[in-house]
Coordinates of C-alpha atoms in Angstrom, one line a residue:
Chain H
M1 CA 67.9 103.3 111.4
E2 CA 71.0 105.4 109.7
E3 CA 71.8 105.1 106.0
L4 CA 74.8 103.3 104.7
L5 CA 74.6 103.0 100.9
R6 CA 71.8 104.1 98.4
V7 CA 72.1 103.2 95.3
T8 CA 70.1 104.9 92.7
N9 CA 70.1 103.9 89.3
L10 CA 73.0 102.3 88.7
K11 CA 74.2 101.6 85.7
T12 CA 77.1 99.1 83.9
H13 CA 77.3 98.2 80.7
F14 CA 80.0 96.2 78.7
F15 CA 80.7 97.7 75.1
R16 CA 81.7 94.7 73.5
P17 CA 82.3 94.7 69.6
D18 CA 79.4 93.0 68.9
G19 CA 77.1 95.4 70.8
V20 CA 76.1 96.8 73.9
V21 CA 75.7 94.2 76.9
R22 CA 73.1 95.4 79.5
A23 CA 75.0 93.8 82.7
V24 CA 73.1 95.8 85.1
D25 CA 70.5 98.2 83.7
G26 CA 69.1 100.5 86.1
I27 CA 69.3 99.4 89.8
S28 CA 68.5 101.1 93.0
Y29 CA 67.8 99.8 96.6
T30 CA 69.5 101.4 100.1
L31 CA 71.2 99.5 102.5
N32 CA 71.3 100.7 107.0
K33 CA 73.9 100.2 109.1
G34 CA 74.2 96.6 110.6
E35 CA 71.8 95.9 108.1
S36 CA 72.4 92.5 105.9
L37 CA 70.8 92.5 102.2
A38 CA 71.0 88.9 100.1
I39 CA 71.3 89.9 96.3
M40 CA 69.4 86.8 94.5
G41 CA 69.2 85.9 91.0
E42 CA 70.1 83.0 88.5
S43 CA 73.8 83.2 87.5
G44 CA 74.6 86.1 84.7
C45 CA 71.6 88.6 86.0
G46 CA 74.2 91.1 87.1
K47 CA 74.5 90.4 90.8
S48 CA 78.4 91.0 90.7
V49 CA 78.7 93.3 88.5
G50 CA 76.1 95.4 91.0
V51 CA 78.5 95.2 93.5
M52 CA 81.9 95.3 92.1
S53 CA 80.7 98.6 90.3
L54 CA 80.6 100.7 93.9
I55 CA 84.2 99.7 94.3
Q56 CA 84.5 100.6 90.1
L57 CA 86.2 96.9 90.0
V58 CA 84.4 96.0 86.7
R59 CA 86.8 94.7 84.0
K60 CA 86.9 96.1 80.4
P61 CA 85.5 96.7 78.4
G62 CA 82.4 97.5 81.1
R63 CA 81.8 100.1 82.4
I64 CA 79.8 102.4 85.0
V65 CA 77.4 105.0 82.3
E66 CA 75.2 106.2 85.0
G67 CA 73.5 106.6 88.4
Q68 CA 74.7 107.2 92.1
A69 CA 76.0 105.2 94.7
L70 CA 76.4 107.3 97.9
F71 CA 78.3 105.7 101.0
E72 CA 77.5 107.9 103.7
G73 CA 76.9 110.8 101.8
R74 CA 79.5 110.4 99.2
D75 CA 79.5 109.4 95.4
L76 CA 81.4 106.1 95.0
L77 CA 81.0 106.1 91.4
K78 CA 82.3 109.3 91.1
M79 CA 85.6 109.3 93.2
G80 CA 89.2 109.2 92.0
K81 CA 91.4 106.4 91.6
E82 CA 92.8 107.3 94.6
E83 CA 90.3 108.2 96.9
I84 CA 88.0 104.6 96.3
R85 CA 91.4 102.6 96.4
Q86 CA 91.6 104.5 100.1
I87 CA 87.7 103.0 100.3
R88 CA 88.2 99.5 99.3
G89 CA 89.3 97.2 101.8
H90 CA 88.8 99.7 104.2
C91 CA 85.6 100.9 104.5
I92 CA 84.4 98.7 101.7
A93 CA 85.6 95.1 102.1
M94 CA 85.3 92.0 99.9
I95 CA 84.5 88.2 100.5
F96 CA 85.3 86.3 97.3
Q97 CA 83.4 83.2 96.3
D98 CA 86.1 80.7 95.6
P99 CA 88.5 80.8 98.5
M100 CA 90.9 78.3 96.4
T101 CA 92.0 80.7 94.2
S102 CA 91.2 84.2 96.0
L103 CA 94.7 84.0 98.4
N104 CA 98.3 84.7 96.5
P105 CA 100.0 81.5 96.7
T106 CA 103.7 83.6 97.1
L107 CA 102.3 85.6 100.4
T108 CA 102.2 84.3 103.9
I109 CA 98.7 84.0 105.4
G110 CA 99.9 87.0 108.3
K111 CA 101.1 89.0 105.2
Q112 CA 98.2 89.0 103.8
I113 CA 95.9 89.6 106.4
T114 CA 98.1 92.5 107.8
E115 CA 99.2 94.2 104.4
P116 CA 95.9 96.0 103.6
M117 CA 95.9 97.2 107.3
L118 CA 99.5 98.7 106.5
W119 CA 98.2 99.9 102.7
H120 CA 95.5 101.8 104.4
N121 CA 97.5 103.5 107.9
Y122 CA 95.4 101.5 109.3
A123 CA 97.6 100.5 111.8
G124 CA 101.6 100.0 112.4
R125 CA 103.6 96.8 111.3
Q126 CA 103.3 95.7 114.8
E127 CA 99.7 96.8 115.8
A128 CA 98.7 94.9 112.7
R129 CA 100.1 91.4 113.2
E130 CA 98.8 91.8 116.5
R131 CA 95.2 92.5 114.8
A132 CA 96.2 89.7 112.4
I133 CA 96.6 86.8 114.9
K134 CA 93.7 88.4 117.4
L135 CA 91.2 88.2 113.9
L136 CA 92.8 85.0 113.3
A137 CA 91.8 83.3 116.5
A138 CA 88.6 85.6 116.4
V139 CA 87.2 83.5 112.8
G140 CA 88.3 80.4 114.8
I141 CA 92.0 79.3 113.6
P142 CA 93.6 77.1 116.0
S143 CA 97.0 78.5 117.5
P144 CA 96.7 81.5 114.8
W145 CA 100.6 82.5 115.9
Q146 CA 101.7 79.5 114.2
R147 CA 98.9 79.9 111.2
F148 CA 100.3 83.5 110.8
T149 CA 103.3 82.5 109.1
E150 CA 102.1 79.8 106.8
Y151 CA 101.0 79.8 103.2
P152 CA 97.9 79.2 101.5
F153 CA 98.3 75.6 100.4
Q154 CA 98.8 74.4 104.0
F155 CA 95.1 75.4 104.3
S156 CA 91.7 73.7 103.6
G157 CA 88.9 75.1 101.8
G158 CA 86.8 76.0 104.9
M159 CA 89.9 77.5 106.7
K160 CA 90.9 79.7 103.7
Q161 CA 87.8 81.6 103.8
R162 CA 88.2 82.2 107.4
V163 CA 91.2 83.5 106.3
M164 CA 89.2 85.1 103.4
I165 CA 86.7 87.1 106.2
A166 CA 89.7 87.9 108.8
M167 CA 91.1 90.0 105.9
A168 CA 87.9 91.5 105.5
L169 CA 87.9 92.5 108.2
A170 CA 91.2 93.7 108.9
C171 CA 90.5 97.4 108.7
E172 CA 87.0 97.1 110.3
P173 CA 85.0 98.1 106.9
R174 CA 81.2 99.4 107.1
L175 CA 80.2 97.8 104.8
I176 CA 81.5 93.6 103.6
I177 CA 80.2 93.0 100.2
A178 CA 80.5 88.8 100.0
D179 CA 79.8 87.3 96.7
E180 CA 78.9 84.1 97.4
P181 CA 80.9 83.5 100.1
T182 CA 80.0 80.0 100.7
T183 CA 79.5 78.6 97.3
A184 CA 82.8 76.9 97.4
L185 CA 82.7 74.8 100.0
D186 CA 80.8 71.6 101.3
V187 CA 77.4 72.1 103.4
T188 CA 79.3 71.6 106.2
V189 CA 81.5 74.1 105.8
Q190 CA 78.7 76.4 104.6
A191 CA 76.8 76.4 107.9
Q192 CA 80.1 76.9 110.2
I193 CA 81.2 79.6 107.6
I194 CA 77.8 81.5 107.9
D195 CA 77.8 81.4 111.5
L196 CA 81.2 82.8 111.3
L197 CA 79.9 85.7 109.6
R198 CA 76.7 86.4 111.2
R199 CA 78.5 85.9 115.1
M200 CA 81.4 88.8 113.6
K201 CA 78.3 91.2 112.2
E202 CA 77.4 91.3 115.4
E203 CA 80.0 91.7 117.4
T204 CA 81.5 94.6 114.7
G205 CA 78.0 95.7 113.9
T206 CA 79.0 96.1 109.9
S207 CA 76.6 96.0 107.2
V208 CA 76.3 93.0 104.8
L209 CA 75.5 92.6 100.8
M210 CA 75.0 89.0 100.0
I211 CA 75.0 88.0 96.5
T212 CA 73.9 84.6 96.7
H213 CA 72.0 82.3 95.0
D214 CA 70.8 79.8 97.8
L215 CA 68.1 80.6 99.2
G216 CA 68.4 79.0 102.1
V217 CA 72.1 80.7 103.2
A218 CA 70.1 84.1 102.3
A219 CA 66.7 83.3 104.6
D220 CA 69.0 82.2 107.4
F221 CA 71.7 85.3 107.3
C222 CA 70.2 88.3 105.2
D223 CA 67.3 91.0 107.0
K224 CA 66.1 92.1 103.2
V225 CA 66.2 90.4 99.9
M226 CA 66.6 91.8 96.5
V227 CA 66.0 89.5 93.5
M228 CA 67.4 90.6 90.4
Y229 CA 66.5 89.6 86.8
A230 CA 68.8 90.3 83.9
G231 CA 70.3 93.4 85.2
R232 CA 67.0 94.7 86.6
V233 CA 65.4 94.5 90.2
A234 CA 62.2 92.2 90.2
E235 CA 61.7 92.6 93.7
Q236 CA 62.8 93.8 97.2
A237 CA 61.4 92.7 100.6
P238 CA 62.1 92.3 103.9
M239 CA 63.3 88.7 103.9
D240 CA 60.6 87.2 106.1
E241 CA 58.0 88.5 104.4
F242 CA 59.6 87.4 100.7
V243 CA 59.9 83.6 102.6
E244 CA 56.5 83.5 103.0
R245 CA 54.5 85.1 99.7
P246 CA 57.0 86.1 97.3
C247 CA 55.4 88.4 94.6
H248 CA 57.3 88.4 91.3
P249 CA 56.6 85.4 89.3
Y250 CA 60.6 84.6 88.7
S251 CA 61.0 84.8 92.7
R252 CA 57.9 82.0 93.0
G253 CA 59.6 80.2 90.7
L254 CA 63.3 80.5 92.6
M255 CA 61.5 79.0 95.4
N256 CA 59.7 76.5 93.6
S257 CA 63.0 74.9 92.0
T258 CA 64.5 75.1 95.9
L259 CA 64.9 71.9 97.5
D260 CA 62.0 72.4 101.0
L261 CA 62.8 69.3 103.3
G262 CA 60.3 70.0 105.7
R263 CA 57.8 69.4 103.3
L264 CA 58.3 66.8 100.9
K265 CA 57.7 67.6 97.4
G266 CA 57.5 64.8 95.2
R267 CA 59.8 67.3 92.7
L268 CA 61.3 70.1 92.2
D269 CA 59.6 73.0 89.7
P270 CA 62.5 74.6 87.0
I271 CA 61.5 78.0 85.8
P272 CA 61.4 76.5 82.0
G273 CA 63.8 78.5 79.6
A274 CA 67.0 80.1 80.0
P275 CA 67.7 83.9 81.1
P276 CA 68.0 86.0 78.5
S277 CA 70.4 87.9 76.5
L278 CA 71.8 90.5 78.0
L279 CA 73.0 91.8 74.6
N280 CA 69.3 92.1 73.3
P281 CA 66.7 91.6 76.1
P282 CA 63.1 90.8 75.1
A283 CA 61.0 93.9 75.1
G284 CA 58.3 94.6 77.5
C285 CA 58.8 92.8 81.3
R286 CA 62.6 90.8 80.2
F287 CA 60.8 87.2 82.2
H288 CA 57.7 87.1 80.1
P289 CA 58.6 84.8 77.8
R290 CA 59.6 82.7 81.0
C291 CA 56.7 83.6 83.2
S292 CA 53.6 81.3 83.4
E293 CA 51.2 84.4 84.3
A294 CA 52.5 86.6 81.4
M295 CA 49.5 89.1 79.9
A296 CA 49.6 91.2 76.7
V297 CA 50.7 94.1 78.1
C298 CA 54.0 91.9 79.6
S299 CA 54.8 91.8 76.0
E300 CA 54.8 95.6 75.3
K301 CA 55.3 97.6 78.6
E302 CA 58.6 97.2 81.1
P303 CA 56.9 97.2 84.3
E304 CA 57.9 99.6 86.6
L305 CA 59.4 99.2 90.7
V306 CA 56.2 99.6 92.4
E307 CA 55.7 100.1 96.3
V308 CA 53.2 97.4 97.8
G309 CA 54.1 97.4 101.2
P310 CA 56.0 98.4 103.5
G311 CA 59.9 98.0 102.4
R312 CA 58.2 95.7 99.3
K313 CA 59.1 96.5 95.3
V314 CA 57.5 94.6 93.0
A315 CA 58.3 95.1 89.0
C316 CA 55.6 93.4 87.6
W317 CA 52.4 93.7 86.0
T318 CA 50.0 91.3 88.0
A319 CA 51.3 92.8 91.3
E320 CA 50.5 96.7 89.7
K321 CA 46.6 95.6 89.1
E322 CA 45.9 93.2 91.8
G323 CA 48.8 93.5 94.7
C324 CA 50.6 90.6 96.0
K325 CA 48.6 87.4 95.7
N326 CA 48.7 84.2 97.3
Chain K
M1 CA 91.2 109.7 104.5
A2 CA 88.5 111.4 105.4
E3 CA 85.9 109.6 108.4
Q4 CA 88.7 107.5 109.9
E5 CA 86.9 106.5 113.0
A6 CA 83.5 108.3 112.5
A7 CA 81.6 105.2 111.5
C8 CA 84.0 102.1 111.5
A9 CA 83.0 101.2 114.8
P10 CA 85.5 99.7 116.9
H11 CA 85.8 96.2 117.4
S12 CA 85.0 95.4 121.0
G13 CA 83.9 91.6 120.5
L14 CA 86.6 90.2 118.9
S15 CA 88.1 87.7 121.8
P16 CA 91.6 88.5 123.3
A17 CA 94.6 87.2 121.6
P18 CA 95.6 83.7 123.1
A19 CA 98.8 83.1 124.8
K20 CA 101.9 82.9 122.4
A21 CA 102.9 79.2 122.6
A22 CA 107.0 78.8 123.4
G23 CA 108.1 77.4 120.3
R24 CA 107.1 79.7 116.9
V25 CA 107.1 77.3 113.7
R26 CA 107.8 78.7 110.2
G27 CA 105.7 78.3 107.3
V28 CA 107.1 75.6 104.8
S29 CA 107.3 78.0 101.7
R30 CA 107.9 77.2 98.1
W31 CA 110.9 77.8 98.2
S32 CA 111.8 75.0 100.8
R33 CA 109.7 72.6 98.6
A34 CA 111.8 73.4 95.7
W35 CA 114.8 73.4 97.6
R36 CA 113.8 69.7 98.4
K37 CA 112.9 68.4 95.1
F38 CA 116.3 70.3 93.8
K39 CA 118.4 67.9 96.8
R40 CA 117.2 65.5 95.0
N41 CA 118.1 65.6 91.4
K42 CA 121.9 64.2 91.3
L43 CA 123.2 66.3 87.7
A44 CA 122.1 69.4 89.3
M45 CA 123.4 69.2 92.9
A46 CA 126.8 68.0 91.2
G47 CA 126.5 71.4 88.7
A48 CA 125.2 73.4 91.4
T49 CA 128.4 72.5 93.5
V50 CA 130.9 72.9 90.7
A51 CA 129.4 76.2 89.7
I52 CA 129.6 77.3 93.3
F53 CA 133.3 76.1 93.1
L54 CA 134.2 78.2 90.0
T55 CA 132.1 81.3 91.1
I56 CA 134.3 81.4 94.6
V57 CA 137.0 81.1 92.3
A58 CA 136.1 83.9 90.4
I59 CA 135.6 85.8 93.6
F60 CA 139.1 85.0 94.8
A61 CA 141.2 85.7 91.2
P62 CA 143.1 88.0 92.8
W63 CA 144.5 85.5 95.2
I64 CA 143.7 82.2 94.0
A65 CA 145.8 82.4 91.1
P66 CA 149.5 82.0 91.5
Y67 CA 150.4 84.2 89.0
P68 CA 149.1 87.7 87.6
Y69 CA 147.6 87.1 84.2
S70 CA 149.7 88.9 82.5
E71 CA 152.8 88.0 84.0
S72 CA 155.7 86.6 81.6
H73 CA 158.0 84.3 82.6
W74 CA 160.5 84.3 80.0
D75 CA 162.6 81.1 80.4
H76 CA 159.2 79.1 80.6
A77 CA 157.7 79.9 77.4
W78 CA 156.0 77.1 75.4
E79 CA 155.9 75.0 78.7
P80 CA 153.6 71.8 79.3
P81 CA 151.9 71.1 82.2
S82 CA 154.4 70.9 85.3
W83 CA 154.0 71.4 89.0
K84 CA 154.9 74.7 88.5
F85 CA 153.0 75.8 86.0
P86 CA 149.8 73.3 86.3
F87 CA 148.4 74.2 83.2
G88 CA 151.7 75.2 81.5
T89 CA 152.4 78.2 80.0
D90 CA 152.2 80.1 76.8
E91 CA 154.1 81.7 73.8
L92 CA 155.2 84.7 76.3
G93 CA 155.5 82.0 79.4
R94 CA 152.5 83.0 81.0
D95 CA 150.5 80.5 83.9
M96 CA 147.7 79.4 81.8
L97 CA 145.8 78.2 84.6
S98 CA 146.2 82.0 86.3
R99 CA 145.1 82.9 82.9
Q100 CA 141.8 80.2 82.8
I101 CA 141.1 82.0 86.3
W102 CA 140.7 85.4 85.1
A103 CA 138.9 84.1 82.2
L104 CA 136.6 82.5 84.0
R105 CA 136.3 85.9 86.8
N106 CA 135.5 87.8 83.6
A107 CA 133.0 85.8 82.0
L108 CA 131.6 85.4 85.1
I109 CA 131.3 88.6 85.7
I110 CA 130.0 89.2 81.9
A111 CA 127.5 86.5 82.3
L112 CA 126.2 87.6 85.9
M113 CA 125.9 91.5 85.4
A114 CA 124.3 90.5 81.3
E115 CA 121.6 89.0 83.4
V116 CA 120.9 91.8 85.4
V117 CA 120.7 94.3 82.6
T118 CA 118.2 91.4 80.8
F119 CA 116.4 90.6 83.9
V120 CA 115.7 94.9 84.6
V121 CA 115.1 95.6 81.5
G122 CA 113.2 92.6 80.3
S123 CA 110.8 92.1 83.7
A124 CA 109.8 96.1 83.4
I125 CA 108.7 96.2 80.0
G126 CA 107.3 92.9 80.2
A127 CA 105.6 93.3 83.1
T128 CA 104.3 96.7 81.9
A129 CA 102.9 95.9 78.5
G130 CA 101.0 92.7 80.1
Y131 CA 100.0 94.8 83.4
F132 CA 98.6 98.0 81.2
G133 CA 97.5 96.2 77.7
G134 CA 96.1 97.7 75.1
K135 CA 97.9 100.4 73.1
I136 CA 101.0 100.3 76.1
D137 CA 101.3 96.4 75.6
N138 CA 101.3 97.1 71.5
F139 CA 103.8 99.6 71.1
L140 CA 106.4 97.8 73.6
M141 CA 106.0 94.2 72.0
R142 CA 106.3 95.4 68.8
F143 CA 109.5 97.4 70.0
T144 CA 110.5 93.7 71.4
D145 CA 110.2 92.4 68.1
I146 CA 111.9 94.9 66.7
M147 CA 115.1 93.8 69.0
F148 CA 114.7 90.3 68.6
A149 CA 114.5 90.4 64.6
F150 CA 117.8 92.3 65.3
P151 CA 121.1 90.4 64.6
S152 CA 122.0 90.0 67.5
L153 CA 125.7 89.3 67.4
L154 CA 126.0 92.1 64.7
F155 CA 124.7 94.6 67.4
N156 CA 127.1 93.5 70.4
I157 CA 130.0 93.9 67.7
V158 CA 129.1 97.1 66.7
L159 CA 128.4 98.4 70.4
V160 CA 131.4 97.1 71.6
A161 CA 133.2 98.9 68.0
A162 CA 131.7 102.2 68.8
L163 CA 132.2 102.1 72.4
G164 CA 135.3 100.2 73.3
R165 CA 136.0 96.8 74.8
G166 CA 135.2 97.2 78.6
L167 CA 133.8 95.0 80.9
L168 CA 130.7 97.3 81.2
V169 CA 130.4 98.1 77.5
I170 CA 130.3 93.9 76.9
F171 CA 127.8 93.2 79.2
I172 CA 125.1 96.0 78.7
A173 CA 125.8 95.0 74.6
I174 CA 124.6 91.4 75.9
G175 CA 122.3 92.1 78.3
V176 CA 120.6 94.7 75.7
T177 CA 120.1 92.5 72.9
R178 CA 119.0 89.2 75.2
W179 CA 116.4 90.6 77.1
T180 CA 113.0 90.2 74.7
G181 CA 112.7 86.7 75.6
L182 CA 112.5 87.2 79.3
A183 CA 110.2 89.9 78.2
R184 CA 108.1 88.1 76.4
L185 CA 108.1 85.6 79.0
V186 CA 107.3 87.9 82.0
R187 CA 104.2 89.5 79.7
G188 CA 102.5 85.8 78.7
Q189 CA 103.3 85.5 82.7
V190 CA 101.7 88.6 84.1
L191 CA 98.2 88.2 81.2
A192 CA 98.2 85.3 83.0
L193 CA 98.2 86.4 86.7
K194 CA 96.3 89.2 86.3
Q195 CA 93.3 87.5 86.0
M196 CA 93.7 85.3 89.0
E197 CA 91.0 85.8 91.7
Y198 CA 94.0 87.1 94.2
V199 CA 94.8 90.1 91.9
L200 CA 91.0 91.0 92.0
A201 CA 91.0 90.5 96.1
A202 CA 94.0 92.6 96.8
R203 CA 92.7 94.9 94.2
A204 CA 89.7 94.9 96.5
S205 CA 91.5 95.0 99.5
G206 CA 93.0 98.7 98.6
A207 CA 96.0 97.6 96.7
T208 CA 98.1 100.1 94.3
G209 CA 99.5 99.2 91.2
W210 CA 103.1 98.6 92.4
D211 CA 102.2 96.4 95.3
I212 CA 99.8 94.5 92.9
I213 CA 102.5 94.4 90.3
L214 CA 105.5 93.8 93.0
R215 CA 103.9 91.9 95.5
Y216 CA 101.3 89.7 93.6
L217 CA 102.7 89.1 90.1
L218 CA 106.3 89.1 89.6
P219 CA 106.5 86.8 92.9
N220 CA 104.1 84.3 91.5
A221 CA 105.8 84.5 88.5
A222 CA 109.6 84.1 89.9
G223 CA 109.9 80.3 89.2
P224 CA 109.9 81.0 85.4
I225 CA 111.7 84.1 85.1
I226 CA 114.9 82.7 87.5
V227 CA 114.8 79.4 85.4
T228 CA 115.2 81.7 82.3
L229 CA 118.0 84.0 83.6
A230 CA 120.1 80.7 85.0
L231 CA 119.9 79.0 81.8
G232 CA 121.0 82.7 80.6
I233 CA 124.1 82.9 82.1
P234 CA 125.8 80.3 79.8
A235 CA 124.4 81.4 76.8
N236 CA 125.6 84.7 77.7
M237 CA 129.3 83.0 78.6
M238 CA 129.1 81.6 75.0
V239 CA 128.2 84.6 73.4
E240 CA 131.0 87.1 75.4
S241 CA 133.9 84.1 74.0
A242 CA 132.3 84.5 70.8
L243 CA 132.8 88.1 70.3
S244 CA 136.2 87.2 71.9
L245 CA 136.8 84.4 69.3
I246 CA 136.4 87.1 66.7
G247 CA 138.1 89.6 68.9
M248 CA 135.7 92.0 70.1
G249 CA 135.5 90.7 73.9
V250 CA 137.6 91.9 76.6
A251 CA 140.9 93.5 75.7
P252 CA 144.3 91.7 75.8
P253 CA 146.2 91.6 77.4
M254 CA 142.8 90.1 79.9
P255 CA 142.4 87.1 78.8
S256 CA 139.3 85.6 77.8
W257 CA 138.3 81.9 76.8
G258 CA 137.4 83.1 73.5
A259 CA 140.4 84.4 72.9
L260 CA 142.5 81.6 74.5
I261 CA 140.4 79.4 72.3
A262 CA 141.2 81.3 69.1
T263 CA 144.9 81.6 69.7
Y264 CA 145.6 78.3 70.5
Q265 CA 143.6 76.7 67.5
N266 CA 146.5 76.7 64.9
A267 CA 149.2 75.2 68.0
V268 CA 146.6 72.1 68.8
L269 CA 149.3 69.6 67.6
S270 CA 152.8 70.8 68.9
Y271 CA 151.3 72.7 72.4
P272 CA 147.6 70.9 72.5
H273 CA 147.7 71.8 76.7
L274 CA 147.3 75.5 75.7
L275 CA 144.2 74.4 73.1
L276 CA 142.5 71.8 75.4
F277 CA 142.9 73.6 79.1
P278 CA 140.7 76.6 78.0
A279 CA 137.9 74.3 76.0
A280 CA 138.3 71.7 78.7
T281 CA 137.3 74.3 81.9
F282 CA 135.1 76.8 79.5
A283 CA 133.2 73.5 78.9
I284 CA 133.0 72.2 82.7
T285 CA 132.3 75.9 83.0
L286 CA 129.0 75.8 80.6
L287 CA 127.7 72.3 82.0
S288 CA 127.9 72.9 85.7
F289 CA 125.5 76.6 84.7
T290 CA 123.4 74.0 82.3
Y291 CA 122.5 71.5 84.6
L292 CA 122.4 73.8 87.7
G293 CA 119.4 75.7 85.4
D294 CA 118.0 72.5 84.3
G295 CA 117.7 71.6 87.9
L296 CA 116.2 74.7 88.6
S297 CA 113.5 74.8 86.2
E298 CA 112.7 71.3 87.8
A299 CA 112.8 72.0 90.9
L300 CA 110.6 75.3 90.2
D301 CA 107.9 73.5 87.6
P302 CA 105.1 74.2 89.7
K303 CA 103.0 70.8 88.0
D304 CA 104.2 68.4 90.3

């Protein structure tokens, strides 16, 4: 498989008056063409900042301090303003979490889908219009030629998310970044949107980076998973292996705090404690204060991300010593 | 763009576009919603009707006014209202109706053009400050503060005294002292709007800074901007009249409400029509534009 994206040692820090917040602190991963990668973790662990860094959309006082993100051989992080603008929406498109607030209330749906195509000289006005109507039909919006001239407030949440997907697909991007695309939707609509995303992915062959904290959605949709904790990678694995036996204690914690309807457990096991402050992360392994398997070494030295199997990497001392147990 | 076709695989699987329906239905924009709300407001509709009527009168003043504004009818000086001169005549036998129609025309030209200056300067400075933030914001807003703190009537007088009493000078003078409020408003709006998710979404789909300012920020701030501009029209008329009242308005024999009122305030007992008619028409004009502005602010209020 051909490699599309290779991120190496990406570090994005926020330089605040009270100190440096290391929101993303050295993450590396690769994504092949047509593949989908789930990035999982708790709120505030650096998932969103990590992907926003790829298209240089980190808000002040955040700054990418180090790293490389090779997208088809070109480093996204080194690109100039105009160069990266041409990448955004054209080669890499985004789908945002909340469709209710992600559409401009003063522009018609049609304009919002066609404009990126015009910005990127992807198509002429007439072609863009035709393509937009086609896309609206493809994402399952009934009577698209009519909806084309309507405004966002005339759409329901699920319909807006379909529109967002149509917008993202407009310029045939090679990579779609979906930042919790189903979090703001209710469960029945979630399933439809995931189905739609899968269909679009299969039809167009784009790769997908999906940020989510919904393990069910991730397991359903993605080929690979990367678990982040406190700005660092805890574990990377192919999805089916990960679901079978998560390796990092934190990953197991995530699993245990997820409802499993097939195996009616009495209760959920939440991970005790709260994520650490990224202003002043704990020494050693950042997860050790909350880890039930912590050893002496965990509070002293930070574990490296080591390979424990094909396509599997874990940053944990227990795994380093005895491989992946359970 | 470098690799346009290389890696963006063509979409083959998209379902074909469905056949177009016979009739195309247009979306209901927020403007048509605002209009519906505006129509229900009787006072605003009355204001708008009068304002439109006055605007038409002002535009066609040269044809509507029964006499030229400076034509003297020496045998008809100081006459009370009659069929020939509905608003009476002044000391030179000039028709007061014609003079007031021209006064209306001058007031409207000055008020509207001053609003254009206000809009251009105010929204450019406010949007730039809000959009870029940081040092640019600081610099522009301190400049705005200085302009705001300046006694504006004095500034107007100085400008008019230095550059003459032409229409152009007067509306520019009024415009450059009145943009500060709009600049602050636009800056505040832009600051709030640029945090919106859809602005980030636009950026993520490759919008340039200009696309964002012109297509995302200003249109979403349009409601408050329009209201401020509409309410600025009567305010500008007041300033224009104040300038005329102290003899710094449009040069005679061109009439102005302020000048008319100032000239005849001493004649109120002997020739009341010379003061009452200008005062009444001026008041009606101001009220109609104020009600229009109030109606707009209610109709465009997003919290409904």
